[in-house]
XYZ file of C-alpha atoms in Angstrom:
768
model
C -26.944 116.204 -127.909
C -25.972 118.751 -130.567
C -27.309 122.220 -129.778
C -29.776 124.108 -131.928
C -27.180 126.844 -132.471
C -24.600 124.471 -133.868
C -27.306 122.731 -135.901
C -28.485 126.011 -137.395
C -24.970 127.177 -138.274
C -24.096 123.834 -139.823
C -26.848 123.991 -142.398
C -26.716 127.611 -143.543
C -26.034 128.179 -147.228
C -24.522 131.289 -148.801
C -26.975 131.244 -151.711
C -30.602 130.172 -151.639
C -32.098 127.117 -153.293
C -33.240 127.866 -156.828
C -36.714 126.770 -157.869
C -39.077 126.825 -160.846
C -42.604 125.606 -161.652
C -42.855 122.972 -164.396
C -45.964 120.885 -165.119
C -47.630 121.418 -161.733
C -44.404 120.625 -159.886
C -41.899 122.776 -158.028
C -38.356 121.777 -158.926
C -35.574 122.896 -156.580
C -31.970 122.833 -157.716
C -29.100 122.465 -155.277
C -25.596 123.817 -155.846
C -24.401 120.334 -156.830
C -27.146 120.113 -159.505
C -29.269 117.703 -157.459
C -32.939 118.303 -158.176
C -35.812 117.973 -155.712
C -39.325 117.772 -157.158
C -42.567 118.367 -155.242
C -45.819 117.283 -156.901
C -49.299 117.372 -155.369
C -51.112 114.163 -156.307
C -54.191 115.144 -154.311
C -54.888 117.170 -151.191
C -53.706 114.367 -148.944
C -50.929 112.885 -151.090
C -47.678 114.632 -151.960
C -44.987 113.076 -154.117
C -41.302 113.882 -153.591
C -38.632 112.942 -156.109
C -34.898 113.426 -155.666
C -32.557 113.175 -158.669
C -28.914 113.227 -157.546
C -27.722 113.337 -161.179
C -30.004 116.249 -162.016
C -32.345 114.022 -164.054
C -34.364 110.859 -163.362
C -32.560 107.566 -163.910
C -35.199 105.103 -162.662
C -37.731 105.205 -165.461
C -40.595 102.824 -164.695
C -42.887 101.774 -161.873
C -44.942 98.622 -161.440
C -46.495 99.752 -158.164
C -48.424 102.868 -159.078
C -51.613 102.745 -161.139
C -51.479 105.897 -163.225
C -55.172 106.380 -163.870
C -58.074 106.409 -161.450
C -59.943 104.345 -164.046
C -57.257 101.666 -164.345
C -57.184 98.456 -162.319
C -53.806 97.180 -163.441
C -50.319 98.016 -164.680
C -49.011 96.647 -168.011
C -46.254 94.027 -167.993
C -43.699 96.623 -169.046
C -44.742 98.924 -166.190
C -45.893 102.528 -166.234
C -43.666 105.424 -167.158
C -42.632 106.836 -163.819
C -42.387 110.508 -164.774
C -44.779 111.002 -167.700
C -48.463 111.870 -167.550
C -48.450 112.361 -163.804
C -51.860 112.876 -162.263
C -51.392 116.044 -160.229
C -53.093 119.154 -158.908
C -52.087 122.729 -159.490
C -49.456 123.624 -156.950
C -50.089 126.538 -154.563
C -47.258 128.152 -152.642
C -46.040 131.326 -150.981
C -42.523 132.693 -150.504
C -41.163 135.034 -147.838
C -37.606 136.083 -147.049
C -36.663 132.659 -145.756
C -39.247 129.986 -146.510
C -41.201 128.594 -149.413
C -44.458 127.046 -148.216
C -46.597 124.671 -150.291
C -50.315 124.361 -149.459
C -52.629 121.479 -150.342
C -55.667 122.405 -148.254
C -54.881 119.721 -145.697
C -51.093 119.994 -145.557
C -48.350 122.580 -145.403
C -44.812 121.892 -146.560
C -42.179 124.363 -145.360
C -38.773 124.555 -147.061
C -36.086 126.918 -145.774
C -34.433 128.278 -148.912
C -31.152 129.026 -147.105
C -30.563 125.505 -145.843
C -30.152 122.108 -147.360
C -33.362 121.008 -149.011
C -35.516 119.674 -146.177
C -39.260 119.598 -145.624
C -41.166 120.286 -142.447
C -44.615 118.719 -142.773
C -47.563 120.306 -140.958
C -51.286 119.850 -140.981
C -53.549 122.626 -142.216
C -53.821 124.270 -138.795
C -50.007 124.621 -138.633
C -49.957 123.870 -134.930
C -48.612 120.347 -135.184
C -45.463 119.109 -136.892
C -46.245 115.794 -138.560
C -42.713 115.054 -139.694
C -39.450 116.869 -140.296
C -36.588 115.969 -142.557
C -33.444 116.051 -140.432
C -31.982 119.438 -141.380
C -28.383 118.290 -141.047
C -28.578 115.135 -143.161
C -31.971 115.151 -144.932
C -30.770 113.512 -148.153
C -27.469 111.735 -148.710
C -26.245 110.174 -151.932
C -22.962 108.369 -151.352
C -22.683 105.497 -151.684
C -26.439 104.815 -151.422
C -29.483 107.090 -151.346
C -30.710 107.952 -147.880
C -33.681 109.964 -146.621
C -33.354 110.878 -142.938
C -36.132 112.273 -140.746
C -36.054 113.496 -137.198
C -37.592 111.071 -134.744
C -39.923 112.486 -132.101
C -41.023 111.053 -128.748
C -44.377 109.300 -128.752
C -44.208 108.324 -132.417
C -45.308 104.835 -133.399
C -44.368 103.083 -136.643
C -46.433 100.345 -138.293
C -46.379 98.438 -141.551
C -43.590 97.365 -143.932
C -45.740 94.417 -144.908
C -44.576 91.022 -143.690
C -42.092 91.722 -140.895
C -41.128 90.003 -137.663
C -41.802 91.271 -134.160
C -44.749 93.115 -132.623
C -46.943 95.630 -134.459
C -44.876 98.653 -133.421
C -41.550 98.750 -135.282
C -39.843 101.340 -133.067
C -36.213 100.577 -132.289
C -35.817 98.054 -135.107
C -33.930 98.047 -138.396
C -35.462 96.126 -141.297
C -34.203 95.160 -144.748
C -36.257 94.744 -147.905
C -34.860 91.844 -149.911
C -37.108 88.973 -150.956
C -35.596 85.922 -149.226
C -36.451 82.242 -148.856
C -36.538 82.356 -145.038
C -37.293 78.681 -144.304
C -38.150 78.108 -140.637
C -37.717 81.775 -139.692
C -37.975 83.228 -136.189
C -41.257 85.166 -136.270
C -40.052 87.606 -133.615
C -36.566 88.408 -134.918
C -35.762 87.121 -138.433
C -35.195 89.651 -141.205
C -35.500 89.922 -144.176
C -38.425 87.696 -145.109
C -40.305 86.963 -148.333
C -41.850 90.272 -149.321
C -40.745 93.759 -150.353
C -43.252 96.382 -149.123
C -41.434 99.740 -148.583
C -44.409 101.436 -146.935
C -45.062 102.317 -143.328
C -47.420 104.416 -141.221
C -46.474 106.885 -138.495
C -48.867 107.741 -135.684
C -48.037 110.860 -133.704
C -50.301 112.957 -131.481
C -53.294 110.950 -132.752
C -52.565 111.835 -136.384
C -51.440 109.264 -138.913
C -49.536 109.506 -142.182
C -47.812 107.063 -144.484
C -44.551 107.086 -146.397
C -44.348 104.902 -149.493
C -40.955 104.668 -151.174
C -41.606 103.526 -154.718
C -38.509 101.437 -155.276
C -37.906 97.827 -156.247
C -34.243 97.974 -155.175
C -32.976 96.496 -151.924
C -33.542 98.978 -149.121
C -33.392 99.464 -145.361
C -35.639 101.145 -142.806
C -34.231 102.232 -139.448
C -36.666 103.265 -136.710
C -34.226 104.319 -134.031
C -31.864 101.367 -134.021
C -29.010 103.662 -135.103
C -28.046 106.300 -132.543
C -25.774 109.222 -133.458
C -24.915 111.961 -130.958
C -24.318 114.613 -133.609
C -27.543 114.365 -135.569
C -30.196 113.961 -132.918
C -32.852 111.259 -132.856
C -33.296 109.996 -136.392
C -35.075 107.413 -138.510
C -34.152 106.776 -142.102
C -34.808 104.996 -145.369
C -31.841 103.857 -147.445
C -31.701 102.271 -150.883
C -29.264 101.429 -153.661
C -31.763 102.826 -156.176
C -30.469 105.589 -158.433
C -33.132 108.101 -157.331
C -35.548 108.661 -154.480
C -39.264 108.662 -155.249
C -41.678 108.658 -152.329
C -45.248 109.563 -151.428
C -46.332 111.307 -148.243
C -49.888 110.081 -147.555
C -51.785 112.029 -144.927
C -54.689 110.582 -142.906
C -55.239 111.860 -140.351
C -56.873 108.475 -139.664
C -54.821 105.344 -140.235
C -57.776 103.972 -142.195
C -57.554 107.002 -144.505
C -53.878 106.297 -145.131
C -54.467 102.637 -146.020
C -57.347 103.440 -148.341
C -55.307 106.110 -150.156
C -52.267 103.858 -150.418
C -54.319 101.080 -151.998
C -55.905 103.593 -154.352
C -52.368 104.312 -155.600
C -51.194 100.702 -155.826
C -54.425 98.838 -156.561
C -57.022 96.837 -154.716
C -57.696 93.109 -154.878
C -60.373 91.768 -157.186
C -63.224 89.942 -155.516
C -62.158 86.273 -155.270
C -64.355 83.203 -155.663
C -66.247 82.207 -152.535
C -64.624 78.779 -152.228
C -61.365 80.492 -151.185
C -62.905 81.109 -147.753
C -63.253 77.403 -147.058
C -60.756 75.090 -145.403
C -57.800 74.562 -147.767
C -55.873 71.328 -147.402
C -52.280 70.437 -148.142
C -49.170 68.628 -146.975
C -46.053 67.830 -148.939
C -46.122 64.162 -147.910
C -48.936 63.364 -150.354
C -47.207 64.306 -153.593
C -43.743 63.342 -152.333
C -44.882 59.762 -151.848
C -43.989 57.152 -154.526
C -47.718 56.346 -154.770
C -48.772 59.998 -154.817
C -52.023 59.452 -156.716
C -53.209 56.893 -154.154
C -52.156 59.155 -151.292
C -54.071 62.100 -152.756
C -57.176 59.951 -153.054
C -56.654 58.993 -149.402
C -56.786 62.679 -148.433
C -60.161 63.021 -150.119
C -61.403 59.871 -148.400
C -60.117 61.053 -145.015
C -62.075 64.304 -145.359
C -65.236 62.283 -146.008
C -64.587 59.915 -143.091
C -64.045 62.762 -140.626
C -66.923 64.863 -141.980
C -64.617 67.743 -142.910
C -65.479 69.942 -145.863
C -62.412 70.973 -147.831
C -62.905 73.420 -150.709
C -59.391 73.431 -152.169
C -56.239 71.328 -152.139
C -52.707 72.638 -152.652
C -50.890 70.219 -154.925
C -47.303 70.423 -153.653
C -44.353 70.220 -156.019
C -43.875 66.468 -155.525
C -46.089 65.876 -158.572
C -43.111 67.161 -160.595
C -40.428 65.276 -158.656
C -38.384 63.067 -160.962
C -36.861 59.700 -160.123
C -33.598 61.536 -159.401
C -35.329 63.308 -156.503
C -35.342 66.731 -158.202
C -38.384 68.830 -158.985
C -39.012 69.870 -162.576
C -41.762 72.455 -162.924
C -44.462 71.591 -165.512
C -43.242 67.981 -165.821
C -45.570 65.342 -164.371
C -43.955 62.248 -162.892
C -46.270 59.635 -164.330
C -44.897 56.944 -162.014
C -46.154 58.958 -159.029
C -49.304 60.319 -160.690
C -50.036 58.077 -163.677
C -53.322 59.780 -164.570
C -53.304 63.515 -163.740
C -56.803 64.054 -165.124
C -58.139 61.189 -163.008
C -56.421 62.705 -159.971
C -58.035 66.119 -160.440
C -61.375 64.438 -161.122
C -61.125 62.734 -157.721
C -60.929 66.145 -156.059
C -63.615 67.688 -158.244
C -66.067 64.903 -157.400
C -66.101 66.222 -153.826
C -66.157 69.893 -154.900
C -62.483 70.509 -154.115
C -60.447 72.810 -156.328
C -56.852 71.897 -157.178
C -54.116 74.540 -156.850
C -50.809 73.317 -158.319
C -47.376 74.430 -157.117
C -45.182 76.078 -159.761
C -41.691 77.539 -159.417
C -39.885 80.167 -161.523
C -36.545 78.379 -161.869
C -35.492 75.346 -163.891
C -32.685 73.110 -162.687
C -29.961 72.643 -165.294
C -30.979 68.969 -165.470
C -34.577 69.928 -166.319
C -35.713 68.313 -169.591
C -36.863 71.743 -170.852
C -33.738 73.623 -169.779
C -32.259 73.992 -173.265
C -35.639 74.933 -174.690
C -35.647 77.878 -172.273
C -32.031 78.890 -172.851
C -32.950 82.371 -174.098
C -35.641 82.901 -171.468
C -33.417 82.941 -168.384
C -31.840 85.781 -166.436
C -28.285 86.027 -167.751
C -24.870 85.919 -166.135
C -23.381 89.417 -166.390
C -19.995 88.159 -167.685
C -20.859 85.295 -170.030
C -24.381 86.243 -171.151
C -25.275 82.606 -170.482
C -28.100 81.628 -168.103
C -27.202 82.666 -164.568
C -26.850 79.622 -162.314
C -27.919 79.634 -158.674
C -28.592 77.008 -155.977
C -32.243 75.986 -156.216
C -34.156 73.066 -154.665
C -31.439 70.472 -154.328
C -29.505 71.435 -157.418
C -28.350 74.306 -159.592
C -30.770 76.179 -161.774
C -31.629 79.322 -163.684
C -34.481 81.730 -163.078
C -36.905 82.589 -165.834
C -36.855 86.244 -166.823
C -40.388 87.622 -166.700
C -39.243 90.967 -168.101
C -38.836 89.083 -171.388
C -42.173 88.938 -173.291
C -41.198 85.547 -174.729
C -40.877 84.142 -171.198
C -44.371 85.344 -170.307
C -45.828 83.615 -173.358
C -43.896 80.397 -172.651
C -45.006 80.396 -169.009
C -48.665 80.915 -169.865
C -48.524 78.201 -172.520
C -47.110 75.706 -170.024
C -49.779 76.569 -167.449
C -52.387 75.824 -170.092
C -50.806 72.661 -171.530
C -49.424 71.040 -168.385
C -51.855 72.129 -165.669
C -55.203 73.511 -166.805
C -55.483 70.865 -169.545
C -55.376 68.151 -166.877
C -58.053 69.787 -164.752
C -55.858 71.778 -162.387
C -57.933 74.816 -161.467
C -55.474 77.398 -160.141
C -51.768 78.056 -159.530
C -49.649 78.351 -156.415
C -46.586 80.466 -157.239
C -43.897 79.318 -154.836
C -40.167 79.861 -154.188
C -40.460 83.053 -156.224
C -38.203 85.419 -154.267
C -35.650 85.618 -157.137
C -32.955 85.811 -154.497
C -30.137 85.863 -157.044
C -26.942 86.754 -155.192
C -25.214 88.489 -158.094
C -27.018 91.824 -158.143
C -25.622 92.518 -161.627
C -27.122 89.458 -163.346
C -28.876 90.765 -166.449
C -32.596 90.960 -167.155
C -34.169 91.627 -170.552
C -36.282 94.490 -169.159
C -38.470 94.476 -172.264
C -35.535 95.110 -174.575
C -33.672 97.561 -172.312
C -31.267 95.344 -170.366
C -30.961 96.072 -166.627
C -29.423 94.198 -163.685
C -31.589 92.098 -161.358
C -30.594 94.548 -158.598
C -33.613 96.747 -159.297
C -35.963 94.106 -160.676
C -36.009 91.279 -158.125
C -39.497 91.995 -156.715
C -40.679 92.985 -160.204
C -39.818 89.496 -161.461
C -42.076 88.100 -158.730
C -44.886 90.502 -159.579
C -44.750 89.717 -163.300
C -44.641 85.970 -162.670
C -47.831 86.294 -160.632
C -49.490 88.554 -163.207
C -48.600 86.083 -165.968
C -50.215 83.273 -163.947
C -53.311 85.370 -163.263
C -53.719 86.337 -166.912
C -53.222 82.714 -168.026
C -56.289 81.687 -166.059
C -58.375 84.447 -167.615
C -57.186 83.463 -171.094
C -58.246 79.903 -170.359
C -61.656 80.859 -168.985
C -62.778 84.474 -169.060
C -66.002 83.689 -167.208
C -64.581 82.361 -163.946
C -62.679 84.460 -161.423
C -58.998 83.481 -161.178
C -57.196 82.532 -158.009
C -53.430 82.813 -157.584
C -51.329 82.217 -154.499
C -47.838 83.705 -154.135
C -45.256 83.437 -151.366
C -43.211 86.495 -152.359
C -44.524 89.882 -153.388
C -44.280 93.642 -153.596
C -46.771 96.540 -153.757
C -49.310 95.559 -156.397
C -49.291 91.863 -155.477
C -52.839 92.321 -154.198
C -54.025 93.005 -157.755
C -53.394 89.352 -158.657
C -52.747 87.065 -155.710
C -53.355 85.940 -152.155
C -50.399 85.151 -149.932
C -49.304 83.544 -146.678
C -46.570 84.163 -144.121
C -44.188 81.596 -145.564
C -42.455 78.579 -144.089
C -43.179 79.165 -140.419
C -41.928 76.977 -137.573
C -44.158 75.053 -135.218
C -44.267 76.721 -131.777
C -46.457 78.857 -129.551
C -43.878 81.580 -130.206
C -44.634 81.483 -133.942
C -48.385 81.404 -133.385
C -48.052 84.568 -131.312
C -45.794 86.542 -133.650
C -47.505 85.459 -136.858
C -50.447 87.581 -135.643
C -48.704 90.998 -135.933
C -46.794 89.741 -139.002
C -50.099 89.261 -140.798
C -51.514 92.544 -139.523
C -48.462 94.305 -140.970
C -49.406 92.847 -144.341
C -53.034 93.881 -143.972
C -52.314 97.563 -143.312
C -49.758 97.554 -146.139
C -52.267 96.740 -148.860
C -51.958 92.918 -148.768
C -55.222 91.973 -147.100
C -55.907 88.436 -148.357
C -53.486 86.276 -146.382
C -53.149 83.519 -143.800
C -50.412 81.321 -142.350
C -49.676 77.614 -142.360
C -51.784 76.367 -139.458
C -49.737 74.212 -137.101
C -46.438 75.434 -138.504
C -44.899 74.357 -141.818
C -41.744 72.861 -140.309
C -40.225 71.856 -136.974
C -41.667 69.483 -134.433
C -45.188 68.159 -134.757
C -47.542 70.423 -132.773
C -48.963 69.230 -129.491
C -52.726 68.612 -129.541
C -53.376 71.826 -127.600
C -51.108 73.942 -129.799
C -52.766 72.615 -132.944
C -56.220 73.399 -131.581
C -55.186 76.944 -130.647
C -53.680 77.456 -134.107
C -56.875 76.290 -135.807
C -58.923 78.596 -133.575
C -56.703 81.466 -134.671
C -56.582 80.493 -138.358
C -60.349 80.463 -138.881
C -60.387 84.262 -138.649
C -58.003 84.956 -141.559
C -59.121 85.221 -145.179
C -56.958 82.190 -146.050
C -57.419 79.213 -143.751
C -54.942 76.506 -144.727
C -53.231 73.592 -142.987
C -49.890 72.822 -144.669
C -46.647 71.207 -143.533
C -43.406 69.442 -144.398
C -41.263 67.289 -142.150
C -38.329 65.015 -142.873
C -40.013 62.071 -141.152
C -43.085 62.434 -143.360
C -45.491 63.436 -140.599
C -48.159 65.932 -141.548
C -50.399 68.516 -139.979
C -54.008 67.519 -140.623
C -57.293 68.459 -139.026
C -57.789 64.821 -138.021
C -54.278 64.293 -136.625
C -55.549 64.137 -133.018
C -58.811 62.138 -132.988
C -59.656 63.155 -129.427
C -59.476 66.806 -130.510
C -61.788 66.411 -133.513
C -64.922 67.610 -131.681
C -63.170 70.888 -130.792
C -61.779 71.196 -134.321
C -65.282 70.699 -135.715
C -66.616 73.462 -133.473
C -64.054 75.878 -134.891
C -64.719 74.768 -138.480
C -68.468 75.096 -138.033
C -68.038 78.591 -136.663
C -65.882 79.523 -139.664
C -68.553 78.153 -141.998
C -71.332 80.071 -140.277
C -69.264 83.272 -140.441
C -68.734 83.094 -144.226
C -71.435 85.691 -145.097
C -69.687 88.249 -142.879
C -66.255 87.321 -144.248
C -67.445 87.616 -147.840
C -68.840 91.075 -147.108
C -65.396 92.029 -145.788
C -63.699 90.738 -148.953
C -66.066 92.876 -150.978
C -65.336 95.899 -148.776
C -61.605 95.395 -149.326
C -62.073 95.216 -153.083
C -64.004 98.489 -152.996
C -62.099 100.587 -150.451
C -58.842 98.834 -149.607
C -59.883 98.480 -145.950
C -58.281 95.244 -144.762
C -60.188 92.212 -143.527
C -58.070 91.898 -140.360
C -57.065 95.116 -138.634
C -54.942 96.018 -135.622
C -57.035 97.673 -132.934
C -55.197 100.964 -133.485
C -56.720 101.015 -136.984
C -60.077 102.097 -135.533
C -58.944 103.287 -132.078
C -56.025 105.624 -132.665
C -57.477 107.938 -130.023
C -56.836 105.188 -127.440
C -53.147 105.046 -126.399
C -53.676 101.564 -124.954
C -54.181 100.291 -128.510
C -50.950 101.735 -129.930
C -48.884 98.687 -129.005
C -51.648 96.082 -128.969
C -50.124 93.390 -131.189
C -51.687 90.008 -130.481
C -55.380 90.824 -130.783
C -57.067 92.059 -133.935
C -60.311 93.296 -135.366
C -62.120 91.257 -137.996
C -63.632 94.049 -139.987
C -64.902 96.823 -137.778
C -67.149 94.782 -135.554
C -65.417 91.694 -134.150
C -62.398 91.542 -131.837
C -60.399 88.298 -131.969
C -58.281 87.454 -128.921
C -56.565 84.175 -129.784
C -54.934 82.119 -127.044
C -51.226 81.747 -127.874
C -49.689 80.663 -124.540
C -49.051 77.056 -123.595
C -51.408 75.626 -120.940
C -53.380 78.882 -120.803
C -56.994 78.543 -119.680
C -57.661 82.267 -119.333
C -57.138 85.166 -121.709
C -56.347 88.696 -120.562
C -57.519 91.262 -123.089
C -57.739 95.047 -123.199
C -61.017 96.265 -124.722
C -60.658 99.556 -126.648
C -62.312 102.604 -125.206
C -65.186 104.450 -126.836
C -67.845 101.743 -126.918
C -68.920 98.607 -125.140
C -68.049 95.008 -126.024
C -69.996 91.753 -125.850
C -68.478 88.363 -125.242
C -69.711 86.732 -128.437
C -70.199 83.317 -126.828
C -71.847 84.318 -123.535
C -73.450 87.671 -124.337
C -71.775 89.277 -121.308
C -71.339 93.025 -121.779
C -68.172 94.946 -120.865
C -67.477 98.646 -120.985
C -64.568 99.609 -123.195
C -61.354 101.015 -121.771
C -60.702 98.173 -119.354
C -58.674 94.977 -119.195
C -60.709 91.832 -118.607
C -59.858 88.200 -117.970
C -61.892 85.631 -119.890
C -62.131 81.931 -119.128
C -60.595 80.182 -122.135
C -60.464 76.406 -121.769
C -59.281 74.551 -124.827
C -62.725 74.458 -126.437
C -63.153 78.267 -126.218
C -61.712 80.841 -128.593
C -62.270 84.328 -127.116
C -64.244 86.614 -129.400
C -65.916 89.949 -128.756
C -68.487 91.907 -130.710
C -68.512 95.669 -130.660
C -71.621 97.370 -129.317
C -73.860 98.083 -132.323
C -72.437 95.223 -134.415
C -74.532 93.539 -137.089
C -72.955 90.205 -138.008
C -74.540 88.172 -140.831
C -74.093 84.418 -140.277
C -75.570 81.320 -141.906
C -76.852 78.350 -139.939
C -78.864 75.454 -141.390
C -79.318 77.333 -144.678
C -80.885 80.302 -142.890
C -79.294 83.733 -142.828
C -79.096 85.077 -139.280
C -78.259 88.631 -138.308
C -76.626 88.782 -134.898
C -77.478 92.217 -133.526
C -75.462 93.504 -130.569
C -77.641 96.307 -129.295
C -76.402 99.620 -127.970
C -76.746 99.995 -124.222
C -78.749 103.191 -124.651
C -78.670 105.095 -127.958
C -76.975 104.333 -131.231
C -77.432 103.600 -134.926
C -75.590 101.154 -137.185
C -75.869 100.307 -140.847
C -74.096 97.371 -142.477
C -73.933 96.766 -146.249
C -74.727 93.112 -146.924
C -73.237 92.042 -150.248
C -73.737 88.808 -152.137
C -73.306 87.432 -155.655
C -72.861 84.091 -157.416
C -69.381 83.780 -155.879
C -67.530 82.477 -158.912
C -68.061 84.488 -162.127
C -67.396 88.074 -163.199
C -71.102 88.826 -163.543
C -70.941 91.043 -160.474
C -69.007 93.512 -162.640
C -72.076 93.755 -164.886
C -74.301 94.548 -161.938
C -75.361 90.987 -161.131
C -75.178 91.177 -157.343
C -77.333 91.891 -154.315
C -76.623 94.746 -151.945
C -78.894 95.179 -148.935
C -78.582 97.608 -146.037
C -78.936 96.095 -142.600
C -79.745 98.649 -139.915
C -79.998 98.847 -136.157
C -81.311 101.786 -134.158
C -81.507 101.765 -130.369
C -82.908 104.154 -127.804
C -83.977 103.704 -124.205
C -87.352 102.253 -125.118
C -87.002 100.487 -128.427
C -84.765 98.533 -130.775
C -85.502 99.020 -134.471
C -84.016 96.697 -137.072
C -84.323 96.447 -140.821
C -83.007 93.950 -143.355
C -83.958 95.980 -146.447
C -86.146 93.208 -147.861
C -83.679 90.421 -147.090
C -85.216 87.286 -145.559
C -83.330 86.831 -142.275
C -83.654 85.656 -138.699
C -82.639 88.162 -136.026
C -80.590 87.161 -132.981
C -80.376 89.883 -130.318
C -77.704 90.472 -127.677
C -78.025 93.018 -124.894
C -77.969 93.688 -121.183
C -80.734 92.730 -118.759
C -82.436 96.060 -119.359
C -83.063 95.093 -122.982
C -86.014 93.042 -121.766
C -87.837 96.302 -121.153
C -87.344 97.408 -124.761
C -89.705 96.601 -127.576
C -88.355 95.389 -130.919
C -89.629 96.946 -134.125
C -88.992 95.155 -137.430
C -89.088 97.235 -140.579
């Protein structure tokens, strides 16, 4: 390994870095005119910008909400460098170093070396991160930021990525891709572009968010180079570098601050927490309207409550076998309004599939000629392979496209009773990176706008619903996305393949989304493609899926077979048990959705999220917390009848089903026959559940002493009246000591269900 002496000599400069203070920022100028800008956003957030050309070239951002009062970003984006919210910058200079102070952070820059930052906490005794002093920033041919990599660092995040929770040793690309039938352990890239990750080192966490919509790469130790030491790096083809250092020290702090920058999800309608049905076979059938009615009838026959149905793209499939967005095939669905009425009569919402590209045989193709992304050479619509043909992608950076899109949603979907939109195949994976986009009158290549096209498509769909009905909360589903997606849409982990392997690795894939700001997600239960699941695999997938915000069964297979809750009649009793548990848990889940909308805290959380003091949780990938209080340990191994699970240290845990108490910090083995889905409640948990129209509070008492409060939130579940104060917020409380358990529901009419050890029988219970 290169010695410190050689390293030090290699980075010495004959003249120091020059710097000046402008608008609450320190701007350093290198000998080659490169500028480095440090801005303090708040005490725990520092923004770094690097301008290789001496001035900023990337002008707009769609990720960052500029004002603390704003909830959204305009279609044309926010100006990246104007009106920056920032604090006054405090710094000191000695003979060698310039040090910036934020109260919680210290940034040290050696003025006689290449510009590089050493990040420390306020006590200065722990290095959080260090730019590699030999190659901190490189600009040819791409832009690269390189940091030194320390032992015992753990990396999490990047949104929807394959593999376990910890990303150490991997290299990942950000490029929205239609990854049909991906390998959930190894495939990369996938559907989403989330250039944000969290580092945990010495029990302190911090995040790095690179605000770029260009293709980029993250390397967490996959690349080894003898001359530069242990490194990790971010690399992009963007013109500049613009990133945010977000200090915790708790991982939960980092996530909450990141979502404060990029936005938090609005509170969705309650029906979204129900079972959501789908399968492509229904709308692909020649008699699609009859088949859709059969789905409704099958739900009634099997006593399954379905709250929403995903109308796959077959409703727009022409007689030539191609799919034409916004064009109903009246031979398949002769009466669209009658079809939606059939669903509405059983209280099911209809969510219609829409795609952002039109095949060149589409009857509206010429009408949209000026609305497409353009070929860089001919200025004609750019043509790409798309869904069995050749098509052109609509350009959502053109205001006329947005208006056209919203008009079609109104005329062709909402008019017929479709309730919501499912934005699919929207990765904009156009291979020619120089294809031209309108960019609101300032033409730019798709190279830097691919995920922005997705974001604007979803925003246009969201706004169309509000324009149609400003009273009801919208719902949008999107397969692709980027930071800010959560402001408009829910998502899922794409076209997964049926296997125990996928079931296992979809767990950390979803958790990566949740700690990257995209909390409202699920996956296609049973696998979207591949072989039909075995009865046991399907049951295990359902038992896992009931704990995600989005619980949906969806599939496509060449032979026309479908995944459906009733597909294995002998398994229906077990399926019903899982569904009934999901239904009873809805009050708790809705409280978690509300918490996410207020704080950014995700619904599902890796155990390290709340137990970063416990090293045994650092690599725990296949179990997760539901909120703060429940620990889900899904069975994902074939023929397994037992589940081995490590219980985080620091508190005790109850087996939710048996009431058995376990001390934390140990590994336990739980009997898990096919009808059992392992679930634990944290000591002190208060879990609101509804059974037989009665609200129950399941109270998991402390073994000796402890106090818990839980905010119970409720509203009408469908309108925006909660924003005018029309909601109920009660404080549930639990206080335990050696002699007594005290509980309070703050005036809420509830039934209490108590869990505790044998010694609880000697305690009295006091209701307040």
